[in-house]
Tab-separated table of C-alpha atoms in Angstrom:
chain	number	residue	atom	x	y	z
A	1	MET	CA	105.581	-124.049	5.108
A	2	LYS	CA	102.709	-126.221	3.710
A	3	VAL	CA	101.001	-128.846	5.782
A	4	VAL	CA	98.535	-131.503	4.600
A	5	ILE	CA	96.654	-133.499	7.280
A	6	PHE	CA	94.918	-136.645	6.030
A	7	ASP	CA	92.061	-138.567	7.487
A	8	MET	CA	92.918	-142.360	7.326
A	9	ASP	CA	89.904	-144.697	6.781
A	10	GLY	CA	88.187	-143.961	3.467
A	11	THR	CA	90.810	-141.392	2.490
A	12	LEU	CA	94.210	-143.027	2.541
A	13	LEU	CA	93.084	-146.633	2.860
A	14	ASP	CA	90.161	-148.961	2.524
A	15	SER	CA	89.475	-150.761	5.786
A	16	LYS	CA	85.791	-151.554	5.360
A	17	LYS	CA	86.238	-155.361	5.055
A	18	ASP	CA	88.239	-155.703	8.201
A	19	ILE	CA	86.043	-153.203	10.295
A	20	THR	CA	82.978	-155.189	9.092
A	21	ALA	CA	84.529	-158.472	10.175
A	22	SER	CA	85.347	-157.262	13.711
A	23	VAL	CA	81.906	-155.643	14.134
A	24	ASN	CA	80.128	-158.785	13.049
A	25	TYR	CA	82.360	-160.875	15.357
A	26	VAL	CA	81.125	-158.897	18.350
A	27	ARG	CA	77.554	-159.102	17.101
A	28	GLU	CA	77.835	-162.873	16.897
A	29	MET	CA	79.794	-163.558	20.125
A	30	HIS	CA	77.935	-161.166	22.407
A	31	TYR	CA	74.404	-160.801	20.941
A	32	ASN	CA	73.879	-163.665	18.484
A	33	LEU	CA	72.929	-161.178	15.827
A	34	PRO	CA	73.210	-161.751	12.104
A	35	PRO	CA	76.060	-160.158	10.127
A	36	LEU	CA	75.782	-156.597	8.750
A	37	SER	CA	76.884	-155.704	5.299
A	38	GLU	CA	80.073	-153.649	4.402
A	39	GLU	CA	77.777	-150.953	2.855
A	40	PHE	CA	75.663	-150.601	5.986
A	41	ILE	CA	78.663	-150.214	8.260
A	42	VAL	CA	80.369	-147.655	6.027
A	43	GLU	CA	77.118	-145.644	5.785
A	44	ALA	CA	76.788	-145.732	9.579
A	45	ILE	CA	80.366	-144.588	10.129
A	46	ASN	CA	79.812	-141.700	7.731
A	47	MET	CA	76.633	-140.392	9.329
A	48	GLU	CA	77.180	-136.916	10.890
A	49	VAL	CA	75.082	-137.851	13.995
A	50	ARG	CA	74.718	-141.520	15.011
A	51	ASN	CA	74.714	-143.861	17.763
A	52	LEU	CA	77.153	-146.666	16.478
A	53	SER	CA	76.464	-148.998	19.369
A	54	MET	CA	72.724	-149.013	18.576
A	55	LEU	CA	73.412	-149.416	14.814
A	56	PHE	CA	76.060	-152.167	15.275
A	57	TYR	CA	74.998	-153.961	18.515
A	58	GLU	CA	71.480	-152.694	19.277
A	59	THR	CA	72.603	-151.267	22.592
A	60	GLU	CA	72.083	-147.693	23.813
A	61	VAL	CA	75.650	-147.425	25.029
A	62	TYR	CA	79.004	-148.899	23.802
A	63	HIS	CA	79.633	-151.399	26.643
A	64	PRO	CA	83.155	-151.881	27.667
A	65	LYS	CA	83.057	-155.726	26.977
A	66	ASP	CA	82.059	-154.931	23.307
A	67	ARG	CA	84.894	-152.367	22.942
A	68	GLU	CA	87.350	-154.828	24.427
A	69	LEU	CA	86.298	-157.702	22.164
A	70	PHE	CA	86.161	-155.464	19.054
A	71	GLU	CA	89.664	-154.050	19.726
A	72	SER	CA	91.259	-157.483	20.505
A	73	HIS	CA	89.752	-158.912	17.294
A	74	TYR	CA	90.544	-155.839	15.186
A	75	GLU	CA	94.120	-155.727	16.426
A	76	LEU	CA	94.791	-158.903	14.330
A	77	GLU	CA	92.058	-158.293	11.704
A	78	CYS	CA	92.973	-154.714	10.731
A	79	VAL	CA	95.903	-155.692	8.490
A	80	LYS	CA	94.219	-158.689	6.713
A	81	ASN	CA	92.488	-156.983	3.802
A	82	VAL	CA	93.355	-153.304	4.145
A	83	TYR	CA	94.890	-151.561	1.074
A	84	LEU	CA	95.917	-148.131	-0.062
A	85	TYR	CA	93.681	-146.383	-2.613
A	86	GLU	CA	95.142	-145.934	-6.066
A	87	GLU	CA	97.619	-143.002	-6.412
A	88	VAL	CA	97.784	-142.496	-2.608
A	89	GLN	CA	101.377	-143.716	-2.140
A	90	GLU	CA	102.722	-141.861	-5.156
A	91	THR	CA	100.909	-138.654	-3.997
A	92	LEU	CA	102.245	-138.894	-0.435
A	93	LYS	CA	105.863	-139.413	-1.764
A	94	LYS	CA	105.538	-136.445	-4.157
A	95	LEU	CA	104.309	-134.220	-1.327
A	96	VAL	CA	107.204	-135.160	0.892
A	97	GLU	CA	109.738	-134.737	-1.967
A	98	SER	CA	108.264	-131.215	-2.422
A	99	ASP	CA	108.951	-130.416	1.205
A	100	VAL	CA	105.288	-130.486	2.153
A	101	LYS	CA	104.719	-131.663	5.750
A	102	ILE	CA	102.177	-134.513	5.982
A	103	SER	CA	100.360	-135.997	8.949
A	104	VAL	CA	97.317	-138.065	9.848
A	105	ALA	CA	94.340	-137.259	12.051
A	106	THR	CA	92.042	-140.209	12.424
A	107	ASN	CA	89.081	-140.962	14.734
A	108	ALA	CA	90.495	-144.511	14.876
A	109	PRO	CA	92.530	-145.490	17.936
A	110	SER	CA	96.192	-144.699	17.292
A	111	GLN	CA	97.344	-148.258	17.915
A	112	PHE	CA	95.428	-149.406	14.828
A	113	ALA	CA	96.465	-146.461	12.696
A	114	LEU	CA	100.170	-147.080	13.418
A	115	ARG	CA	99.791	-150.809	12.772
A	116	MET	CA	97.918	-150.331	9.481
A	117	LEU	CA	100.166	-147.547	8.070
A	118	GLU	CA	103.205	-149.562	8.977
A	119	HIS	CA	101.792	-152.619	7.260
A	120	LEU	CA	101.106	-150.498	4.168
A	121	LYS	CA	104.594	-149.107	4.212
A	122	VAL	CA	103.745	-145.423	4.434
A	123	LYS	CA	103.980	-144.738	8.189
A	124	SER	CA	107.497	-143.246	7.846
A	125	LEU	CA	106.273	-140.513	5.517
A	126	PHE	CA	104.115	-139.008	8.176
A	127	ASP	CA	105.476	-136.577	10.933
A	128	VAL	CA	102.562	-137.035	13.298
A	129	ILE	CA	99.889	-139.713	13.416
A	130	VAL	CA	97.139	-138.766	15.917
A	131	GLY	CA	94.307	-141.023	16.897
A	132	ALA	CA	91.143	-140.481	18.880
A	133	ASP	CA	92.805	-141.849	22.028
A	134	MET	CA	95.354	-138.956	22.022
A	135	VAL	CA	92.789	-136.129	22.375
A	136	SER	CA	89.786	-135.391	24.629
A	137	ALA	CA	87.542	-134.796	21.525
A	138	SER	CA	87.774	-136.443	18.096
A	139	LYS	CA	86.683	-134.839	14.751
A	140	PRO	CA	84.524	-132.721	14.069
A	141	SER	CA	86.375	-131.088	17.058
A	142	PRO	CA	89.443	-129.159	15.776
A	143	GLU	CA	91.523	-130.610	18.628
A	144	MET	CA	93.327	-133.272	16.508
A	145	LEU	CA	94.213	-130.734	13.845
A	146	HIS	CA	95.598	-128.294	16.460
A	147	TYR	CA	97.647	-131.145	17.760
A	148	VAL	CA	99.216	-131.537	14.486
A	149	LEU	CA	99.586	-127.891	13.687
A	150	ASN	CA	101.149	-127.230	17.112
A	151	HIS	CA	103.813	-129.849	16.323
A	152	TYR	CA	104.816	-127.781	13.266
A	153	ARG	CA	104.542	-124.493	15.180
A	154	TYR	CA	102.041	-123.432	12.485
A	155	ASP	CA	101.562	-119.733	11.913
A	156	ALA	CA	98.374	-118.912	9.946
A	157	LYS	CA	99.979	-115.715	8.695
A	158	SER	CA	102.915	-117.203	6.987
A	159	HIS	CA	102.072	-120.995	6.545
A	160	LYS	CA	99.281	-122.852	4.674
A	161	ALA	CA	97.425	-125.967	5.770
A	162	TRP	CA	94.782	-128.366	4.361
A	163	MET	CA	92.642	-131.176	5.848
A	164	VAL	CA	91.898	-133.978	3.288
A	165	GLY	CA	89.084	-136.253	4.254
A	166	ASP	CA	85.984	-138.210	3.055
A	167	ASN	CA	83.617	-137.197	5.777
A	168	SER	CA	81.746	-134.106	6.894
A	169	LYS	CA	83.544	-134.340	10.190
A	170	ASP	CA	86.861	-133.701	8.383
A	171	ILE	CA	85.451	-130.620	6.712
A	172	LEU	CA	83.974	-129.364	9.920
A	173	SER	CA	87.154	-129.853	11.864
A	174	ALA	CA	89.105	-127.924	9.188
A	175	ALA	CA	86.703	-125.007	9.440
A	176	SER	CA	86.950	-124.916	13.200
A	177	ALA	CA	90.791	-125.019	12.911
A	178	GLN	CA	90.629	-122.331	10.310
A	179	ILE	CA	92.420	-124.179	7.620
A	180	GLU	CA	91.455	-125.234	4.077
A	181	SER	CA	89.674	-128.471	3.438
A	182	ILE	CA	89.675	-130.933	0.547
A	183	PHE	CA	86.782	-133.572	0.225
A	184	ALA	CA	87.889	-136.898	-1.227
A	185	THR	CA	85.248	-138.915	-3.064
A	186	TRP	CA	87.314	-142.095	-3.941
A	187	GLY	CA	86.703	-143.768	-0.684
A	188	PHE	CA	83.747	-144.204	1.631
A	189	SER	CA	81.862	-141.188	0.451
A	190	PRO	CA	81.285	-140.739	-3.336
A	191	LYS	CA	79.633	-137.336	-2.918
A	192	GLY	CA	80.884	-134.373	-0.841
A	193	ASN	CA	79.325	-131.123	0.315
A	194	ALA	CA	82.366	-128.995	0.342
A	195	LYS	CA	83.940	-126.066	-1.428
A	196	VAL	CA	86.832	-128.253	-2.909
A	197	VAL	CA	85.885	-131.767	-3.974
A	198	ILE	CA	88.373	-134.098	-5.727
A	199	LYS	CA	88.009	-137.480	-7.430
A	200	LYS	CA	91.518	-138.839	-7.213
A	201	PRO	CA	94.517	-138.353	-4.767
A	202	SER	CA	96.852	-136.817	-7.445
A	203	GLU	CA	94.549	-133.740	-7.588
A	204	ILE	CA	95.955	-132.786	-4.158
A	205	LEU	CA	99.280	-132.050	-5.950
A	206	ASP	CA	97.556	-129.503	-8.235
A	207	ILE	CA	96.062	-127.750	-5.248
A	208	VAL	CA	98.998	-127.791	-2.785
A	209	LEU	CA	102.157	-127.518	-4.910
């Protein structure tokens, strides 16, 4: 058995325009702050160590009122501008046709992941879609990956698994789960510090099949 676990934002799909719109909505409504750029927000999300509430809202902690407003706004916003990266859909379909098991492990809440992947007509291709709300610790913890691997009754001696992502957290989680990792440079991170770095989704087929 072969298993490929995908990160979502910046790996399968480009969500930066909608994330930016919702962050800026909270900034304006709760703090009367000027809008942040898409580039700043993507860079902040990709930092290995960061305080997003400070970077986004200039508060030490992520207040419940800010989370609630962001999530209520993003629930509608998250499907307005999102799109799959080039070659993603074809690559996913080829993996499934080749009997490779595919799943998603995203630090986004699962309600948004399900909505976005459904909207983009790829949700049905995945066996498991696990979001940050479904585990006690999100990536770089390996808990999400174990959640997926346990679903498949993964056995490291006879099976093979890969984590595909655009962030150091994806690579660290794969290392902790003791599976292979593939760093994707077509999304939010143009450069990756990993053993295997690829420039387009179809390269996954050369590695896995």
